[in-house]
Amino acid sequence: MLFHIDRLPAEATRLLRLFLAGSSHTLSNLVMDLDYAAQEGKPTDMEMVLRLLRAYSVQLADLPLLMDEQPLSLYRRPLDLAAMLRAVEGSMRARFERVPCALRILSDPAWIDGDETRLYRVIWLCVENANLYTTYIRDDGEVQLHLEVGACVSVLIDDNGPGVPALYLAQLGTPSLRLYDEIPGSGWSLFYARCVLEAHGGALAFEESPLGGLRVRITLPHAVASTA
Amino acid sequence: MSHSLDANHETLDVLRSFLTENAHILGNLVMEVEQCLQESRPNAKEQAVRVLHAYSLQLTDLSLFFEGEVLEIYPRPVDLVIVVRDVVRMLAARCEEAPCRVSMPPSPIWIRGDSERLFRVFLILAEMVCAHAAYGEHEMFIALERGEGLRITLSNTGPAISEERIALLGSPGHRLHQDLPHEGWALLYAQQVVAAHHGTIQYTQSPAGGLHVQVSFS
């Protein structure tokens, strides 16, 4: 199907604009992290760059399927969520020099059966959101990541950013929802995160954080082998 | 899993085409970066970051376009020979499937322009011509010539493409063949950048039977 650029529906233009702004922000942040590492004389971690790009490319390819409510084909294998959380935190270290990030892993390793590329992207998106919103709103921003294991494996991402009014908490994770227009984002990240987690038999939930901002709660079932 | 996206079919089709095309672009980008690193090419990391930066710039520019803003460039001297050579280098991995012949003068050819945006545009065009050629196991050709103005030609020897399909190039949602990825959003961007440099892009059938793309600067 072809589209006449001058006759796109207004809603299509709005969504495209959001996508473009969000994608451009994601990539320019990545370039900024690389520039920062170069300026500091640190080696460029190309494996990390490739991992992020691959995961982002998978996200873009997945979204049309999810828009059509089609299932994702997951490539599951045993994954240590503790290692993944450390990798995400490490990949954003440049940004966490402005907004300190405390990482607390209460169970190491924490095994799940999951699609590594997609789950990496989901955790990265949630942590980036926390960092982004906190950075935009305040100079003394703070992010905390917790991993704990109980009946399921849980990752809690807390920030002291603006938070989300209780009225909207239940709506987070629906497609194209934007709460703060001045902060870059496509409005699709949390929708994607929710779909990927649900496809894993997990869930994405939101609540008020003890830090004053938003708490994102990611839950995933244990790996079958670890519960057997 | 369900959602309630309040959008009509056309809006969803627009988004699907945009996402699919950009997923493909990013997939290619990953492949290019991997190739650079595997071959331990000199400046591989710098090249990789450059491609990434140029793509990021493309998305930012397109987002401004949808805000109704005209693309502004900050011209400075650019050697087009170097720009095109860098593009050919980035495409090296894929040229195994569609061998690429290159004809360029040795001396620098200076224009006033934006080197990163021009790099991105020639990469978009070269990737399209290369993918189309590789689809039918054909060859591609890139030439840079100076006459009354400057002409950069990218062409391939096939597969054959009708005038009707050529006329649709640059329309978002378009793809050269059903089996090839969309390229319309990227070509829309190429069109904007070249126009901002007071140039034109023409798509025609190549004498050898394939696709012929000519970028001209006065």
Tab-separated table of C-alpha atoms in Angstrom:
chain	number	residue	atom	x	y	z
A	1	MET	CA	0.000	0.000	0.000
A	2	LEU	CA	1.295	3.456	-0.919
A	3	PHE	CA	0.755	6.624	1.044
A	4	HIS	CA	0.468	10.162	-0.182
A	5	ILE	CA	2.588	12.096	2.192
A	6	ASP	CA	0.440	15.232	1.908
A	7	ARG	CA	-2.736	13.305	2.640
A	8	LEU	CA	-1.802	11.179	5.634
A	9	PRO	CA	-4.469	10.998	8.342
A	10	ALA	CA	-3.694	13.466	11.122
A	11	GLU	CA	-3.411	10.612	13.619
A	12	ALA	CA	-0.848	8.829	11.412
A	13	THR	CA	1.237	11.997	11.234
A	14	ARG	CA	1.061	12.410	14.992
A	15	LEU	CA	2.096	8.817	15.654
A	16	LEU	CA	4.891	8.989	13.095
A	17	ARG	CA	6.198	12.159	14.672
A	18	LEU	CA	6.266	10.482	18.060
A	19	PHE	CA	7.972	7.396	16.703
A	20	LEU	CA	10.549	9.446	14.874
A	21	ALA	CA	11.267	11.629	17.878
A	22	GLY	CA	11.518	8.559	20.141
A	23	SER	CA	13.738	6.608	17.730
A	24	SER	CA	15.956	9.557	17.070
A	25	HIS	CA	16.289	10.121	20.809
A	26	THR	CA	17.212	6.468	21.384
A	27	LEU	CA	19.901	6.509	18.725
A	28	SER	CA	21.303	9.922	19.536
A	29	ASN	CA	21.609	8.861	23.195
A	30	LEU	CA	23.542	5.825	22.072
A	31	VAL	CA	25.854	7.998	19.973
A	32	MET	CA	26.220	10.343	22.944
A	33	ASP	CA	27.221	7.457	25.205
A	34	LEU	CA	29.826	6.377	22.660
A	35	ASP	CA	31.175	9.915	22.295
A	36	TYR	CA	31.336	10.211	26.062
A	37	ALA	CA	33.300	6.968	26.345
A	38	ALA	CA	35.686	8.160	23.620
A	39	GLN	CA	36.222	11.513	25.337
A	40	GLU	CA	36.965	9.762	28.601
A	41	GLY	CA	39.500	7.597	26.791
A	42	LYS	CA	37.429	4.490	27.533
A	43	PRO	CA	37.284	1.713	24.926
A	44	THR	CA	34.119	1.653	22.822
A	45	ASP	CA	32.127	-1.407	23.735
A	46	MET	CA	30.880	-2.388	20.292
A	47	GLU	CA	29.359	-5.610	21.579
A	48	MET	CA	27.100	-3.516	23.767
A	49	VAL	CA	26.244	-1.227	20.839
A	50	LEU	CA	25.398	-4.177	18.628
A	51	ARG	CA	23.314	-5.766	21.355
A	52	LEU	CA	21.292	-2.585	21.738
A	53	LEU	CA	20.845	-2.093	18.000
A	54	ARG	CA	19.812	-5.690	17.454
A	55	ALA	CA	17.301	-5.466	20.277
A	56	TYR	CA	15.909	-2.198	18.958
A	57	SER	CA	15.608	-3.620	15.462
A	58	VAL	CA	13.671	-6.602	16.871
A	59	GLN	CA	11.377	-4.191	18.722
A	60	LEU	CA	10.579	-2.289	15.524
A	61	ALA	CA	9.918	-5.539	13.683
A	62	ASP	CA	7.710	-6.816	16.529
A	63	LEU	CA	5.502	-3.751	16.844
A	64	PRO	CA	3.543	-4.259	13.592
A	65	LEU	CA	2.768	-7.822	14.735
A	66	LEU	CA	1.629	-6.609	18.131
A	67	MET	CA	-0.513	-3.902	16.551
A	68	ASP	CA	-2.289	-6.739	14.735
A	69	GLU	CA	-2.490	-8.727	17.984
A	70	GLN	CA	-0.372	-11.502	16.526
A	71	PRO	CA	1.775	-13.645	18.831
A	72	LEU	CA	5.535	-13.127	19.055
A	73	SER	CA	7.825	-16.034	18.201
A	74	LEU	CA	10.072	-16.108	21.238
A	75	TYR	CA	13.513	-17.757	21.237
A	76	ARG	CA	13.603	-18.974	24.806
A	77	ARG	CA	16.629	-20.258	26.631
A	78	PRO	CA	17.775	-20.239	30.257
A	79	LEU	CA	18.785	-16.684	31.200
A	80	ASP	CA	20.273	-15.184	34.311
A	81	LEU	CA	18.239	-12.042	34.952
A	82	ALA	CA	20.824	-10.788	37.453
A	83	ALA	CA	23.500	-10.767	34.741
A	84	MET	CA	21.105	-9.060	32.352
A	85	LEU	CA	20.294	-6.333	34.866
A	86	ARG	CA	24.017	-5.712	35.394
A	87	ALA	CA	24.525	-5.515	31.615
A	88	VAL	CA	21.727	-2.960	31.250
A	89	GLU	CA	23.080	-0.867	34.112
A	90	GLY	CA	26.573	-1.080	32.602
A	91	SER	CA	25.380	0.003	29.173
A	92	MET	CA	23.864	3.164	30.657
A	93	ARG	CA	26.729	4.006	32.988
A	94	ALA	CA	27.482	7.287	31.203
A	95	ARG	CA	23.958	8.484	31.871
A	96	PHE	CA	24.038	7.276	35.443
A	97	GLU	CA	26.856	9.665	36.212
A	98	ARG	CA	24.192	12.377	36.221
A	99	VAL	CA	21.487	10.315	37.863
A	100	PRO	CA	23.004	7.880	40.360
A	101	CYS	CA	21.721	4.353	39.980
A	102	ALA	CA	21.834	1.875	42.842
A	103	LEU	CA	21.743	-1.751	41.793
A	104	ARG	CA	20.637	-4.254	44.426
A	105	ILE	CA	20.582	-7.892	43.441
A	106	LEU	CA	19.171	-10.092	46.176
A	107	SER	CA	19.414	-13.370	44.308
A	108	ASP	CA	22.349	-14.166	42.079
A	109	PRO	CA	21.922	-15.867	39.668
A	110	ALA	CA	18.175	-15.574	38.974
A	111	TRP	CA	17.231	-18.031	36.266
A	112	ILE	CA	14.301	-17.651	33.920
A	113	ASP	CA	13.460	-19.096	30.490
A	114	GLY	CA	13.354	-16.171	28.137
A	115	ASP	CA	14.105	-14.509	24.855
A	116	GLU	CA	17.360	-12.729	25.605
A	117	THR	CA	17.168	-10.005	22.948
A	118	ARG	CA	13.601	-9.015	23.741
A	119	LEU	CA	13.935	-9.117	27.521
A	120	TYR	CA	17.157	-7.115	27.349
A	121	ARG	CA	15.282	-4.493	25.339
A	122	VAL	CA	12.362	-4.468	27.771
A	123	ILE	CA	14.535	-3.975	30.845
A	124	TRP	CA	16.632	-1.398	29.022
A	125	LEU	CA	13.492	0.535	28.027
A	126	CYS	CA	12.125	0.567	31.572
A	127	VAL	CA	15.446	1.659	33.067
A	128	GLU	CA	15.940	4.286	30.372
A	129	ASN	CA	12.464	5.666	31.045
A	130	ALA	CA	13.277	6.006	34.750
A	131	ASN	CA	16.536	7.760	33.943
A	132	LEU	CA	14.968	10.017	31.342
A	133	TYR	CA	12.032	11.231	33.388
A	134	THR	CA	14.158	11.773	36.461
A	135	THR	CA	16.805	13.703	34.502
A	136	TYR	CA	14.223	15.966	32.912
A	137	ILE	CA	12.529	16.908	36.136
A	138	ARG	CA	15.257	17.295	38.726
A	139	ASP	CA	18.970	17.764	39.351
A	140	ASP	CA	19.127	15.307	42.236
A	141	GLY	CA	17.606	12.390	40.365
A	142	GLU	CA	17.980	8.862	41.589
A	143	VAL	CA	17.166	5.446	40.165
A	144	GLN	CA	17.177	2.142	42.047
A	145	LEU	CA	17.112	-1.319	40.522
A	146	HIS	CA	16.220	-4.321	42.679
A	147	LEU	CA	16.084	-7.931	41.726
A	148	GLU	CA	14.401	-10.347	44.095
A	149	VAL	CA	13.243	-13.897	43.888
A	150	GLY	CA	10.136	-15.307	45.518
A	151	ALA	CA	7.214	-17.075	43.904
A	152	CYS	CA	8.514	-15.470	40.714
A	153	VAL	CA	11.510	-13.395	39.659
A	154	SER	CA	10.873	-9.665	40.115
A	155	VAL	CA	12.740	-6.615	38.938
A	156	LEU	CA	11.741	-3.329	40.570
A	157	ILE	CA	12.768	-0.074	38.938
A	158	ASP	CA	12.246	2.946	41.201
A	159	ASP	CA	12.868	6.601	40.505
A	160	ASN	CA	12.311	9.925	42.210
A	161	GLY	CA	11.007	11.556	39.015
A	162	PRO	CA	7.606	13.144	38.504
A	163	GLY	CA	5.698	9.891	38.975
A	164	VAL	CA	2.345	9.163	37.398
A	165	PRO	CA	-1.005	10.303	38.806
A	166	ALA	CA	-2.953	7.352	40.236
A	167	LEU	CA	-5.648	7.947	37.630
A	168	TYR	CA	-3.216	7.058	34.839
A	169	LEU	CA	-1.293	4.191	36.453
A	170	ALA	CA	-3.680	1.575	35.086
A	171	GLN	CA	-3.376	3.049	31.596
A	172	LEU	CA	0.417	2.774	31.403
A	173	GLY	CA	1.351	0.145	28.860
A	174	THR	CA	-1.461	0.944	26.457
A	175	PRO	CA	-0.258	1.906	22.980
A	176	SER	CA	0.525	5.459	22.098
A	177	LEU	CA	-0.053	6.837	25.591
A	178	ARG	CA	1.961	9.979	26.359
A	179	LEU	CA	1.803	11.731	29.707
A	180	TYR	CA	4.510	14.380	29.307
A	181	ASP	CA	4.773	15.861	25.826
A	182	GLU	CA	7.971	17.738	26.617
A	183	ILE	CA	9.879	14.507	27.304
A	184	PRO	CA	10.960	12.510	24.232
A	185	GLY	CA	9.323	9.155	23.694
A	186	SER	CA	7.120	7.306	21.296
A	187	GLY	CA	4.449	6.240	23.747
A	188	TRP	CA	4.951	2.647	22.622
A	189	SER	CA	7.829	1.475	24.807
A	190	LEU	CA	5.746	0.346	27.747
A	191	PHE	CA	3.173	-1.233	25.444
A	192	TYR	CA	6.006	-3.238	23.891
A	193	ALA	CA	7.385	-4.134	27.320
A	194	ARG	CA	3.986	-5.326	28.496
A	195	CYS	CA	3.422	-7.483	25.405
A	196	VAL	CA	6.867	-9.105	25.619
A	197	LEU	CA	6.497	-9.852	29.322
A	198	GLU	CA	2.993	-11.269	28.894
A	199	ALA	CA	4.278	-13.479	26.056
A	200	HIS	CA	6.757	-14.875	28.624
A	201	GLY	CA	3.966	-15.559	31.112
A	202	GLY	CA	5.093	-12.539	33.125
A	203	ALA	CA	3.631	-9.113	33.809
A	204	LEU	CA	4.377	-5.416	33.932
A	205	ALA	CA	2.864	-3.344	36.725
A	206	PHE	CA	3.168	0.221	37.942
A	207	GLU	CA	2.786	1.780	41.363
A	208	GLU	CA	3.958	4.717	43.384
A	209	SER	CA	7.624	4.413	44.308
A	210	PRO	CA	8.898	4.832	47.886
A	211	LEU	CA	11.366	7.272	46.274
A	212	GLY	CA	8.467	9.507	45.259
A	213	GLY	CA	8.363	8.770	41.532
A	214	LEU	CA	7.261	5.691	39.640
A	215	ARG	CA	7.907	2.054	40.487
A	216	VAL	CA	7.920	-0.356	37.532
A	217	ARG	CA	7.511	-3.974	38.560
A	218	ILE	CA	8.570	-6.648	36.102
A	219	THR	CA	7.685	-10.216	37.039
A	220	LEU	CA	8.692	-13.367	35.230
A	221	PRO	CA	8.232	-17.038	36.065
A	222	HIS	CA	11.228	-19.069	37.255
A	223	ALA	CA	13.058	-21.218	34.760
A	224	VAL	CA	11.421	-24.640	34.581
A	225	ALA	CA	14.726	-26.347	35.448
A	226	SER	CA	15.213	-24.265	38.599
A	227	THR	CA	11.783	-25.125	39.974
A	228	ALA	CA	11.960	-28.836	39.125
B	1	MET	CA	-2.878	-9.989	24.766
B	2	SER	CA	-5.082	-7.199	23.539
B	3	HIS	CA	-4.942	-3.477	23.139
B	4	SER	CA	-7.193	-0.691	22.075
B	5	LEU	CA	-5.358	1.491	19.634
B	6	ASP	CA	-7.707	4.215	18.554
B	7	ALA	CA	-6.609	4.535	14.942
B	8	ASN	CA	-8.072	3.762	11.556
B	9	HIS	CA	-6.769	1.190	9.081
B	10	GLU	CA	-4.783	3.676	7.045
B	11	THR	CA	-3.053	5.015	10.131
B	12	LEU	CA	-2.101	1.497	11.173
B	13	ASP	CA	-0.858	0.729	7.651
B	14	VAL	CA	1.304	3.862	7.706
B	15	LEU	CA	2.818	2.813	11.028
B	16	ARG	CA	3.371	-0.768	9.894
B	17	SER	CA	5.210	0.342	6.780
B	18	PHE	CA	7.349	2.819	8.707
B	19	LEU	CA	8.248	0.288	11.412
B	20	THR	CA	8.992	-2.512	8.967
B	21	GLU	CA	11.237	-0.306	6.878
B	22	ASN	CA	13.143	0.982	9.880
B	23	ALA	CA	13.507	-2.460	11.438
B	24	HIS	CA	15.131	-3.471	8.184
B	25	ILE	CA	17.403	-0.406	8.120
B	26	LEU	CA	18.545	-1.145	11.667
B	27	GLY	CA	19.084	-4.811	10.789
B	28	ASN	CA	21.313	-3.727	7.898
B	29	LEU	CA	23.116	-1.310	10.145
B	30	VAL	CA	23.902	-4.089	12.614
B	31	MET	CA	25.166	-6.229	9.740
B	32	GLU	CA	27.402	-3.416	8.487
B	33	VAL	CA	28.855	-2.754	11.920
B	34	GLU	CA	29.476	-6.467	12.495
B	35	GLN	CA	31.220	-6.716	9.146
B	36	CYS	CA	33.441	-3.712	9.924
B	37	LEU	CA	34.490	-5.266	13.201
B	38	GLN	CA	34.945	-8.811	11.931
B	39	GLU	CA	37.245	-7.646	9.180
B	40	SER	CA	39.159	-5.511	11.685
B	41	ARG	CA	39.052	-2.665	9.210
B	42	PRO	CA	40.966	0.444	10.185
B	43	ASN	CA	38.682	2.915	11.954
B	44	ALA	CA	35.951	0.264	12.138
B	45	LYS	CA	34.478	1.719	15.321
B	46	GLU	CA	34.514	5.249	13.966
B	47	GLN	CA	32.754	4.053	10.807
B	48	ALA	CA	30.164	2.245	12.862
B	49	VAL	CA	29.476	5.297	14.995
B	50	ARG	CA	29.270	7.428	11.857
B	51	VAL	CA	26.592	5.214	10.299
B	52	LEU	CA	24.677	5.249	13.539
B	53	HIS	CA	24.942	8.999	13.834
B	54	ALA	CA	23.785	9.538	10.239
B	55	TYR	CA	20.758	7.304	10.785
B	56	SER	CA	19.897	9.125	13.978
B	57	LEU	CA	20.107	12.390	12.051
B	58	GLN	CA	17.738	10.973	9.423
B	59	LEU	CA	15.125	10.182	12.056
B	60	THR	CA	15.468	13.605	13.644
B	61	ASP	CA	15.136	15.306	10.251
B	62	LEU	CA	12.065	13.256	9.348
B	63	SER	CA	10.497	14.079	12.674
B	64	LEU	CA	10.996	17.792	11.955
B	65	PHE	CA	9.525	17.240	8.501
B	66	PHE	CA	6.354	15.951	10.132
B	67	GLU	CA	6.354	19.067	12.292
B	68	GLY	CA	6.108	20.960	9.001
B	69	GLU	CA	9.656	22.320	9.149
B	70	VAL	CA	11.883	22.664	6.093
B	71	LEU	CA	15.209	20.861	6.318
B	72	GLU	CA	18.045	23.311	6.845
B	73	ILE	CA	21.636	22.365	6.262
B	74	TYR	CA	24.754	24.180	7.395
B	75	PRO	CA	26.972	23.918	4.333
B	76	ARG	CA	30.700	23.507	4.468
B	77	PRO	CA	33.137	22.110	1.904
B	78	VAL	CA	32.596	18.397	1.328
B	79	ASP	CA	34.671	16.148	-0.902
B	80	LEU	CA	32.059	13.989	-2.640
B	81	VAL	CA	34.720	11.480	-3.728
B	82	ILE	CA	35.391	10.684	-0.076
B	83	VAL	CA	31.685	10.509	0.757
B	84	VAL	CA	30.942	8.071	-2.074
B	85	ARG	CA	34.071	6.036	-1.318
B	86	ASP	CA	32.962	5.673	2.311
B	87	VAL	CA	29.555	4.472	1.143
B	88	VAL	CA	31.120	1.881	-1.143
B	89	ARG	CA	33.292	0.703	1.754
B	90	MET	CA	30.248	0.289	3.984
B	91	LEU	CA	28.505	-1.714	1.278
B	92	ALA	CA	31.479	-4.015	0.721
B	93	ALA	CA	29.891	-6.912	2.592
B	94	ARG	CA	26.783	-6.906	0.460
B	95	CYS	CA	28.668	-6.420	-2.789
B	96	GLU	CA	29.613	-10.085	-2.589
B	97	GLU	CA	26.052	-10.807	-3.699
B	98	ALA	CA	25.899	-7.950	-6.213
B	99	PRO	CA	29.405	-7.089	-7.435
B	100	CYS	CA	29.919	-3.349	-7.555
B	101	ARG	CA	32.026	-1.481	-10.106
B	102	VAL	CA	33.048	2.021	-9.165
B	103	SER	CA	34.187	4.861	-11.390
B	104	MET	CA	35.397	8.009	-9.689
B	105	PRO	CA	37.933	10.681	-10.481
B	106	PRO	CA	41.001	10.562	-8.241
B	107	SER	CA	40.981	14.246	-7.431
B	108	PRO	CA	38.666	15.723	-4.814
B	109	ILE	CA	35.310	17.057	-5.981
B	110	TRP	CA	34.190	19.770	-3.662
B	111	ILE	CA	30.658	20.903	-3.061
B	112	ARG	CA	29.225	22.933	-0.229
B	113	GLY	CA	27.007	20.706	1.795
B	114	ASP	CA	26.431	18.510	4.809
B	115	SER	CA	28.752	15.510	4.629
B	116	GLU	CA	26.871	13.332	7.142
B	117	ARG	CA	23.481	13.809	5.515
B	118	LEU	CA	24.944	13.240	2.050
B	119	PHE	CA	26.680	10.112	3.338
B	120	ARG	CA	23.344	8.819	4.621
B	121	VAL	CA	21.562	9.634	1.351
B	122	PHE	CA	24.121	7.839	-0.818
B	123	LEU	CA	24.070	4.896	1.570
B	124	ILE	CA	20.258	4.722	1.261
B	125	LEU	CA	20.408	4.862	-2.537
B	126	ALA	CA	23.316	2.436	-2.831
B	127	GLU	CA	21.645	-0.039	-0.470
B	128	MET	CA	18.481	0.059	-2.544
B	129	VAL	CA	20.292	-0.443	-5.858
B	130	CYS	CA	22.441	-3.182	-4.321
B	131	ALA	CA	19.486	-5.056	-2.742
B	132	HIS	CA	17.598	-4.881	-6.042
B	133	ALA	CA	20.618	-6.176	-7.982
B	134	ALA	CA	21.356	-8.922	-5.453
B	135	TYR	CA	17.736	-10.073	-5.691
B	136	GLY	CA	18.335	-11.113	-9.287
B	137	GLU	CA	22.076	-11.888	-9.030
B	138	HIS	CA	22.990	-8.848	-11.073
B	139	GLU	CA	25.772	-6.267	-10.870
B	140	MET	CA	25.722	-2.685	-9.751
B	141	PHE	CA	27.663	0.367	-10.781
B	142	ILE	CA	28.459	3.640	-9.042
B	143	ALA	CA	29.978	6.591	-10.900
B	144	LEU	CA	30.788	10.148	-10.033
B	145	GLU	CA	31.334	12.567	-12.906
B	146	ARG	CA	31.880	16.255	-13.275
B	147	GLY	CA	30.422	17.997	-16.335
B	148	GLU	CA	28.347	21.148	-16.277
B	149	GLY	CA	27.332	20.089	-12.812
B	150	LEU	CA	28.018	17.065	-10.675
B	151	ARG	CA	26.422	13.722	-11.361
B	152	ILE	CA	26.423	10.650	-9.189
B	153	THR	CA	24.972	7.597	-10.885
B	154	LEU	CA	23.972	4.388	-9.165
B	155	SER	CA	22.644	1.676	-11.432
B	156	ASN	CA	22.313	-2.054	-11.777
B	157	THR	CA	21.950	-4.536	-14.596
B	158	GLY	CA	18.630	-5.872	-13.383
B	159	PRO	CA	16.204	-7.341	-12.593
B	160	ALA	CA	13.989	-5.464	-15.027
B	161	ILE	CA	11.718	-2.853	-13.559
B	162	SER	CA	8.775	-1.204	-15.269
B	163	GLU	CA	8.386	2.549	-15.745
B	164	GLU	CA	5.189	2.368	-13.703
B	165	ARG	CA	7.034	0.992	-10.703
B	166	ILE	CA	9.886	3.445	-11.123
B	167	ALA	CA	7.406	6.329	-11.001
B	168	LEU	CA	6.344	5.137	-7.545
B	169	LEU	CA	9.836	5.233	-6.044
B	170	GLY	CA	9.987	7.648	-3.153
B	171	SER	CA	6.391	7.001	-2.120
B	172	PRO	CA	6.215	5.856	1.506
B	173	GLY	CA	5.080	2.257	1.686
B	174	HIS	CA	6.600	1.369	-1.664
B	175	ARG	CA	8.931	-1.535	-2.301
B	176	LEU	CA	10.696	-2.419	-5.542
B	177	HIS	CA	9.653	-6.039	-5.340
B	178	GLN	CA	7.348	-7.847	-2.983
B	179	ASP	CA	10.296	-9.827	-1.597
B	180	LEU	CA	12.389	-6.723	-0.935
B	181	PRO	CA	11.916	-4.434	2.043
B	182	HIS	CA	10.125	-1.101	1.849
B	183	GLU	CA	12.289	1.849	0.945
B	184	GLY	CA	9.814	4.702	0.493
B	185	TRP	CA	10.365	6.526	3.793
B	186	ALA	CA	14.129	6.534	3.309
B	187	LEU	CA	13.793	7.757	-0.284
B	188	LEU	CA	11.516	10.533	0.909
B	189	TYR	CA	14.346	11.619	3.200
B	190	ALA	CA	16.920	11.333	0.400
B	191	GLN	CA	14.729	13.587	-1.711
B	192	GLN	CA	14.613	16.241	1.036
B	193	VAL	CA	18.351	16.235	1.646
B	194	VAL	CA	19.254	16.429	-2.032
B	195	ALA	CA	16.718	19.241	-2.563
B	196	ALA	CA	18.238	21.127	0.395
B	197	HIS	CA	21.554	20.902	-1.511
B	198	HIS	CA	19.832	22.331	-4.623
B	199	GLY	CA	20.078	18.959	-6.337
B	200	THR	CA	17.681	16.473	-7.899
B	201	ILE	CA	17.209	12.697	-7.905
B	202	GLN	CA	15.927	10.931	-10.996
B	203	TYR	CA	14.930	7.296	-11.212
B	204	THR	CA	14.802	5.653	-14.651
B	205	GLN	CA	15.302	2.265	-16.287
B	206	SER	CA	18.984	1.534	-16.762
B	207	PRO	CA	20.160	0.824	-20.322
B	208	ALA	CA	21.256	-2.584	-19.032
B	209	GLY	CA	17.686	-3.325	-17.998
B	210	GLY	CA	17.664	-2.556	-14.294
B	211	LEU	CA	17.365	0.556	-12.172
B	212	HIS	CA	19.235	3.796	-12.807
B	213	VAL	CA	19.419	6.488	-10.122
B	214	GLN	CA	20.976	9.817	-10.929
B	215	VAL	CA	21.710	12.499	-8.356
B	216	SER	CA	22.656	15.857	-9.889
B	217	PHE	CA	23.986	18.991	-8.257
B	218	SER	CA	24.213	22.201	-10.237
